[in-house]
Amino acid sequence: ELMGRDSKGEPVPVSQLWSRRTNTKFNGTAYPVQRGAEAIYSAEGAKEVQANVDYYMANATLIKEGLTKVGFTTFGGVNAPYVWLKTPNGQDSWQFFDTLLARANVVGTPGSGFGACGEGYFRLSAFGHRAQVEEALERIAKHF
């Protein structure tokens, strides 16, 4: 029964005003998330974003160099934090997944997951901690 007024001054039940306020507030992106997104557009935010990009791209460089050193044919890792390799010995991408997991305890993404043209290739991601990337490369070098 409690009445209020809308933006035009017309009488409206407070329950409708409250419902609209609540639905508007909780159907959007949370305020802390909006503020975080806003922060990346500041000078400091741009530096932090670039530092993250540089970190992951350095990981990609390590992966590419480590795999090449062991004898894999690699692609990518230059403009994106993913390194692709040609699966060895004619293995399909799932066979190589199993081999890499069994020998080196390293997981990646079989190329066939990206469609028929991905078959015969395998993708490793540079999104990880440097120490883990280095450890994975050591295991690969030891077992391949």
JSON list of C-alpha atoms in Angstrom, two decimals:
[
{"chain": "A", "resi": 1, "resn": "GLU", "atom": "CA", "xyz": [0.00, 0.00, 0.00]},
{"chain": "A", "resi": 2, "resn": "LEU", "atom": "CA", "xyz": [2.96, 2.31, 0.46]},
{"chain": "A", "resi": 3, "resn": "MET", "atom": "CA", "xyz": [3.18, 4.69, -2.45]},
{"chain": "A", "resi": 4, "resn": "GLY", "atom": "CA", "xyz": [6.06, 6.66, -3.86]},
{"chain": "A", "resi": 5, "resn": "ARG", "atom": "CA", "xyz": [6.60, 8.72, -6.99]},
{"chain": "A", "resi": 6, "resn": "ASP", "atom": "CA", "xyz": [8.37, 7.83, -10.21]},
{"chain": "A", "resi": 7, "resn": "SER", "atom": "CA", "xyz": [10.80, 10.13, -12.04]},
{"chain": "A", "resi": 8, "resn": "LYS", "atom": "CA", "xyz": [7.86, 12.05, -13.52]},
{"chain": "A", "resi": 9, "resn": "GLY", "atom": "CA", "xyz": [6.28, 12.58, -10.13]},
{"chain": "A", "resi": 10, "resn": "GLU", "atom": "CA", "xyz": [3.46, 10.13, -10.77]},
{"chain": "A", "resi": 11, "resn": "PRO", "atom": "CA", "xyz": [2.31, 7.96, -7.85]},
{"chain": "A", "resi": 12, "resn": "VAL", "atom": "CA", "xyz": [3.55, 4.38, -7.99]},
{"chain": "A", "resi": 13, "resn": "PRO", "atom": "CA", "xyz": [3.64, 1.54, -5.44]},
{"chain": "A", "resi": 14, "resn": "VAL", "atom": "CA", "xyz": [7.01, 1.47, -3.62]},
{"chain": "A", "resi": 15, "resn": "SER", "atom": "CA", "xyz": [7.14, -2.29, -4.24]},
{"chain": "A", "resi": 16, "resn": "GLN", "atom": "CA", "xyz": [7.38, -1.60, -8.00]},
{"chain": "A", "resi": 17, "resn": "LEU", "atom": "CA", "xyz": [10.10, 1.00, -7.47]},
{"chain": "A", "resi": 18, "resn": "TRP", "atom": "CA", "xyz": [12.03, -1.42, -5.24]},
{"chain": "A", "resi": 19, "resn": "SER", "atom": "CA", "xyz": [11.64, -4.26, -7.73]},
{"chain": "A", "resi": 20, "resn": "ARG", "atom": "CA", "xyz": [12.92, -2.09, -10.58]},
{"chain": "A", "resi": 21, "resn": "ARG", "atom": "CA", "xyz": [15.88, -0.88, -8.50]},
{"chain": "A", "resi": 22, "resn": "THR", "atom": "CA", "xyz": [16.79, -4.41, -7.42]},
{"chain": "A", "resi": 23, "resn": "ASN", "atom": "CA", "xyz": [16.45, -5.91, -10.89]},
{"chain": "A", "resi": 24, "resn": "THR", "atom": "CA", "xyz": [18.52, -3.11, -12.42]},
{"chain": "A", "resi": 25, "resn": "LYS", "atom": "CA", "xyz": [21.21, -3.35, -9.77]},
{"chain": "A", "resi": 26, "resn": "PHE", "atom": "CA", "xyz": [21.66, -7.11, -9.88]},
{"chain": "A", "resi": 27, "resn": "ASN", "atom": "CA", "xyz": [21.18, -7.76, -13.60]},
{"chain": "A", "resi": 28, "resn": "GLY", "atom": "CA", "xyz": [24.26, -5.79, -14.61]},
{"chain": "A", "resi": 29, "resn": "THR", "atom": "CA", "xyz": [27.95, -6.16, -14.09]},
{"chain": "A", "resi": 30, "resn": "ALA", "atom": "CA", "xyz": [28.92, -5.81, -10.44]},
{"chain": "A", "resi": 31, "resn": "TYR", "atom": "CA", "xyz": [30.26, -2.40, -9.46]},
{"chain": "A", "resi": 32, "resn": "PRO", "atom": "CA", "xyz": [33.69, -3.70, -8.30]},
{"chain": "A", "resi": 33, "resn": "VAL", "atom": "CA", "xyz": [34.08, -5.42, -11.68]},
{"chain": "A", "resi": 34, "resn": "GLN", "atom": "CA", "xyz": [33.15, -2.21, -13.49]},
{"chain": "A", "resi": 35, "resn": "ARG", "atom": "CA", "xyz": [35.75, -0.29, -11.45]},
{"chain": "A", "resi": 36, "resn": "GLY", "atom": "CA", "xyz": [38.38, -2.95, -12.21]},
{"chain": "A", "resi": 37, "resn": "ALA", "atom": "CA", "xyz": [37.61, -2.77, -15.91]},
{"chain": "A", "resi": 38, "resn": "GLU", "atom": "CA", "xyz": [37.81, 1.00, -15.75]},
{"chain": "A", "resi": 39, "resn": "ALA", "atom": "CA", "xyz": [41.24, 0.79, -14.09]},
{"chain": "A", "resi": 40, "resn": "ILE", "atom": "CA", "xyz": [42.85, -0.95, -17.07]},
{"chain": "A", "resi": 41, "resn": "TYR", "atom": "CA", "xyz": [42.30, 2.20, -19.12]},
{"chain": "A", "resi": 42, "resn": "SER", "atom": "CA", "xyz": [44.45, 4.28, -16.79]},
{"chain": "A", "resi": 43, "resn": "ALA", "atom": "CA", "xyz": [48.17, 4.76, -17.44]},
{"chain": "A", "resi": 44, "resn": "GLU", "atom": "CA", "xyz": [49.01, 2.46, -14.52]},
{"chain": "A", "resi": 45, "resn": "GLY", "atom": "CA", "xyz": [46.48, -0.11, -15.71]},
{"chain": "A", "resi": 46, "resn": "ALA", "atom": "CA", "xyz": [47.96, -0.10, -19.21]},
{"chain": "A", "resi": 47, "resn": "LYS", "atom": "CA", "xyz": [51.42, -0.75, -17.73]},
{"chain": "A", "resi": 48, "resn": "GLU", "atom": "CA", "xyz": [50.09, -3.65, -15.65]},
{"chain": "A", "resi": 49, "resn": "VAL", "atom": "CA", "xyz": [48.27, -5.18, -18.60]},
{"chain": "A", "resi": 50, "resn": "GLN", "atom": "CA", "xyz": [51.43, -4.89, -20.73]},
{"chain": "A", "resi": 51, "resn": "ALA", "atom": "CA", "xyz": [53.47, -6.51, -17.95]},
{"chain": "A", "resi": 52, "resn": "ASN", "atom": "CA", "xyz": [51.07, -9.48, -17.97]},
{"chain": "A", "resi": 53, "resn": "VAL", "atom": "CA", "xyz": [51.24, -9.75, -21.75]},
{"chain": "A", "resi": 54, "resn": "ASP", "atom": "CA", "xyz": [55.05, -9.57, -21.64]},
{"chain": "A", "resi": 55, "resn": "TYR", "atom": "CA", "xyz": [55.19, -12.27, -18.95]},
{"chain": "A", "resi": 56, "resn": "TYR", "atom": "CA", "xyz": [53.07, -14.74, -20.92]},
{"chain": "A", "resi": 57, "resn": "MET", "atom": "CA", "xyz": [54.82, -13.96, -24.19]},
{"chain": "A", "resi": 58, "resn": "ALA", "atom": "CA", "xyz": [58.17, -14.64, -22.48]},
{"chain": "A", "resi": 59, "resn": "ASN", "atom": "CA", "xyz": [56.71, -18.01, -21.44]},
{"chain": "A", "resi": 60, "resn": "ALA", "atom": "CA", "xyz": [55.72, -18.61, -25.07]},
{"chain": "A", "resi": 61, "resn": "THR", "atom": "CA", "xyz": [59.27, -17.84, -26.18]},
{"chain": "A", "resi": 62, "resn": "LEU", "atom": "CA", "xyz": [60.65, -20.32, -23.63]},
{"chain": "A", "resi": 63, "resn": "ILE", "atom": "CA", "xyz": [58.21, -23.00, -24.80]},
{"chain": "A", "resi": 64, "resn": "LYS", "atom": "CA", "xyz": [58.97, -22.42, -28.48]},
{"chain": "A", "resi": 65, "resn": "GLU", "atom": "CA", "xyz": [62.74, -22.45, -27.91]},
{"chain": "A", "resi": 66, "resn": "GLY", "atom": "CA", "xyz": [62.60, -25.47, -25.60]},
{"chain": "A", "resi": 67, "resn": "LEU", "atom": "CA", "xyz": [60.52, -27.53, -28.01]},
{"chain": "A", "resi": 68, "resn": "THR", "atom": "CA", "xyz": [62.65, -26.53, -31.00]},
{"chain": "A", "resi": 69, "resn": "LYS", "atom": "CA", "xyz": [65.81, -27.47, -29.09]},
{"chain": "A", "resi": 70, "resn": "VAL", "atom": "CA", "xyz": [64.41, -30.96, -28.47]},
{"chain": "A", "resi": 71, "resn": "GLY", "atom": "CA", "xyz": [63.61, -31.32, -32.16]},
{"chain": "A", "resi": 72, "resn": "PHE", "atom": "CA", "xyz": [59.93, -30.46, -32.48]},
{"chain": "A", "resi": 73, "resn": "THR", "atom": "CA", "xyz": [58.70, -28.36, -35.40]},
{"chain": "A", "resi": 74, "resn": "THR", "atom": "CA", "xyz": [56.93, -25.40, -33.81]},
{"chain": "A", "resi": 75, "resn": "PHE", "atom": "CA", "xyz": [54.58, -22.66, -34.92]},
{"chain": "A", "resi": 76, "resn": "GLY", "atom": "CA", "xyz": [53.21, -19.58, -33.19]},
{"chain": "A", "resi": 77, "resn": "GLY", "atom": "CA", "xyz": [54.24, -18.23, -29.84]},
{"chain": "A", "resi": 78, "resn": "VAL", "atom": "CA", "xyz": [55.22, -14.91, -31.43]},
{"chain": "A", "resi": 79, "resn": "ASN", "atom": "CA", "xyz": [52.00, -12.90, -31.53]},
{"chain": "A", "resi": 80, "resn": "ALA", "atom": "CA", "xyz": [49.93, -15.04, -29.21]},
{"chain": "A", "resi": 81, "resn": "PRO", "atom": "CA", "xyz": [50.71, -17.04, -26.07]},
{"chain": "A", "resi": 82, "resn": "TYR", "atom": "CA", "xyz": [50.11, -20.40, -27.74]},
{"chain": "A", "resi": 83, "resn": "VAL", "atom": "CA", "xyz": [52.77, -22.62, -29.25]},
{"chain": "A", "resi": 84, "resn": "TRP", "atom": "CA", "xyz": [51.81, -25.29, -31.74]},
{"chain": "A", "resi": 85, "resn": "LEU", "atom": "CA", "xyz": [53.95, -28.27, -32.60]},
{"chain": "A", "resi": 86, "resn": "LYS", "atom": "CA", "xyz": [53.80, -30.89, -35.32]},
{"chain": "A", "resi": 87, "resn": "THR", "atom": "CA", "xyz": [53.14, -34.23, -33.69]},
{"chain": "A", "resi": 88, "resn": "PRO", "atom": "CA", "xyz": [56.13, -36.55, -34.14]},
{"chain": "A", "resi": 89, "resn": "ASN", "atom": "CA", "xyz": [56.31, -39.90, -35.89]},
{"chain": "A", "resi": 90, "resn": "GLY", "atom": "CA", "xyz": [52.97, -39.52, -37.64]},
{"chain": "A", "resi": 91, "resn": "GLN", "atom": "CA", "xyz": [51.02, -39.67, -34.37]},
{"chain": "A", "resi": 92, "resn": "ASP", "atom": "CA", "xyz": [47.57, -38.17, -34.44]},
{"chain": "A", "resi": 93, "resn": "SER", "atom": "CA", "xyz": [46.97, -35.39, -31.94]},
{"chain": "A", "resi": 94, "resn": "TRP", "atom": "CA", "xyz": [45.24, -37.62, -29.37]},
{"chain": "A", "resi": 95, "resn": "GLN", "atom": "CA", "xyz": [47.98, -40.23, -29.56]},
{"chain": "A", "resi": 96, "resn": "PHE", "atom": "CA", "xyz": [50.51, -37.48, -28.89]},
{"chain": "A", "resi": 97, "resn": "PHE", "atom": "CA", "xyz": [48.38, -36.22, -25.99]},
{"chain": "A", "resi": 98, "resn": "ASP", "atom": "CA", "xyz": [48.61, -39.68, -24.43]},
{"chain": "A", "resi": 99, "resn": "THR", "atom": "CA", "xyz": [52.35, -39.95, -25.15]},
{"chain": "A", "resi": 100, "resn": "LEU", "atom": "CA", "xyz": [53.15, -36.53, -23.70]},
{"chain": "A", "resi": 101, "resn": "LEU", "atom": "CA", "xyz": [51.08, -37.22, -20.61]},
{"chain": "A", "resi": 102, "resn": "ALA", "atom": "CA", "xyz": [52.53, -40.68, -20.03]},
{"chain": "A", "resi": 103, "resn": "ARG", "atom": "CA", "xyz": [56.18, -39.76, -20.65]},
{"chain": "A", "resi": 104, "resn": "ALA", "atom": "CA", "xyz": [56.47, -36.21, -19.34]},
{"chain": "A", "resi": 105, "resn": "ASN", "atom": "CA", "xyz": [53.31, -35.70, -17.27]},
{"chain": "A", "resi": 106, "resn": "VAL", "atom": "CA", "xyz": [52.51, -32.61, -19.36]},
{"chain": "A", "resi": 107, "resn": "VAL", "atom": "CA", "xyz": [49.06, -31.74, -20.68]},
{"chain": "A", "resi": 108, "resn": "GLY", "atom": "CA", "xyz": [48.20, -29.70, -23.77]},
{"chain": "A", "resi": 109, "resn": "THR", "atom": "CA", "xyz": [45.42, -29.51, -26.33]},
{"chain": "A", "resi": 110, "resn": "PRO", "atom": "CA", "xyz": [45.13, -31.95, -29.23]},
{"chain": "A", "resi": 111, "resn": "GLY", "atom": "CA", "xyz": [44.88, -30.10, -32.52]},
{"chain": "A", "resi": 112, "resn": "SER", "atom": "CA", "xyz": [41.91, -32.16, -33.65]},
{"chain": "A", "resi": 113, "resn": "GLY", "atom": "CA", "xyz": [39.85, -30.23, -31.10]},
{"chain": "A", "resi": 114, "resn": "PHE", "atom": "CA", "xyz": [40.15, -27.25, -33.45]},
{"chain": "A", "resi": 115, "resn": "GLY", "atom": "CA", "xyz": [38.77, -29.14, -36.43]},
{"chain": "A", "resi": 116, "resn": "ALA", "atom": "CA", "xyz": [40.07, -31.44, -39.13]},
{"chain": "A", "resi": 117, "resn": "CYS", "atom": "CA", "xyz": [42.91, -29.10, -40.10]},
{"chain": "A", "resi": 118, "resn": "GLY", "atom": "CA", "xyz": [44.26, -29.28, -36.54]},
{"chain": "A", "resi": 119, "resn": "GLU", "atom": "CA", "xyz": [44.90, -33.00, -36.77]},
{"chain": "A", "resi": 120, "resn": "GLY", "atom": "CA", "xyz": [48.59, -33.83, -36.54]},
{"chain": "A", "resi": 121, "resn": "TYR", "atom": "CA", "xyz": [49.29, -30.75, -34.42]},
{"chain": "A", "resi": 122, "resn": "PHE", "atom": "CA", "xyz": [49.30, -30.04, -30.70]},
{"chain": "A", "resi": 123, "resn": "ARG", "atom": "CA", "xyz": [48.91, -26.78, -28.77]},
{"chain": "A", "resi": 124, "resn": "LEU", "atom": "CA", "xyz": [50.63, -25.71, -25.57]},
{"chain": "A", "resi": 125, "resn": "SER", "atom": "CA", "xyz": [49.58, -22.61, -23.67]},
{"chain": "A", "resi": 126, "resn": "ALA", "atom": "CA", "xyz": [51.97, -20.07, -22.15]},
{"chain": "A", "resi": 127, "resn": "PHE", "atom": "CA", "xyz": [49.39, -19.07, -19.53]},
{"chain": "A", "resi": 128, "resn": "GLY", "atom": "CA", "xyz": [51.15, -20.43, -16.49]},
{"chain": "A", "resi": 129, "resn": "HIS", "atom": "CA", "xyz": [53.74, -19.71, -13.87]},
{"chain": "A", "resi": 130, "resn": "ARG", "atom": "CA", "xyz": [57.31, -19.47, -15.17]},
{"chain": "A", "resi": 131, "resn": "ALA", "atom": "CA", "xyz": [58.54, -22.23, -12.84]},
{"chain": "A", "resi": 132, "resn": "GLN", "atom": "CA", "xyz": [55.85, -24.60, -14.12]},
{"chain": "A", "resi": 133, "resn": "VAL", "atom": "CA", "xyz": [56.71, -23.80, -17.74]},
{"chain": "A", "resi": 134, "resn": "GLU", "atom": "CA", "xyz": [60.39, -24.46, -17.04]},
{"chain": "A", "resi": 135, "resn": "GLU", "atom": "CA", "xyz": [59.59, -27.73, -15.26]},
{"chain": "A", "resi": 136, "resn": "ALA", "atom": "CA", "xyz": [57.38, -28.92, -18.11]},
{"chain": "A", "resi": 137, "resn": "LEU", "atom": "CA", "xyz": [60.13, -28.15, -20.62]},
{"chain": "A", "resi": 138, "resn": "GLU", "atom": "CA", "xyz": [62.66, -30.05, -18.51]},
{"chain": "A", "resi": 139, "resn": "ARG", "atom": "CA", "xyz": [60.37, -33.07, -18.45]},
{"chain": "A", "resi": 140, "resn": "ILE", "atom": "CA", "xyz": [59.80, -32.89, -22.20]},
{"chain": "A", "resi": 141, "resn": "ALA", "atom": "CA", "xyz": [63.56, -32.60, -22.85]},
{"chain": "A", "resi": 142, "resn": "LYS", "atom": "CA", "xyz": [64.22, -35.58, -20.59]},
{"chain": "A", "resi": 143, "resn": "HIS", "atom": "CA", "xyz": [61.65, -37.87, -22.21]},
{"chain": "A", "resi": 144, "resn": "PHE", "atom": "CA", "xyz": [61.79, -36.91, -25.89]}
]
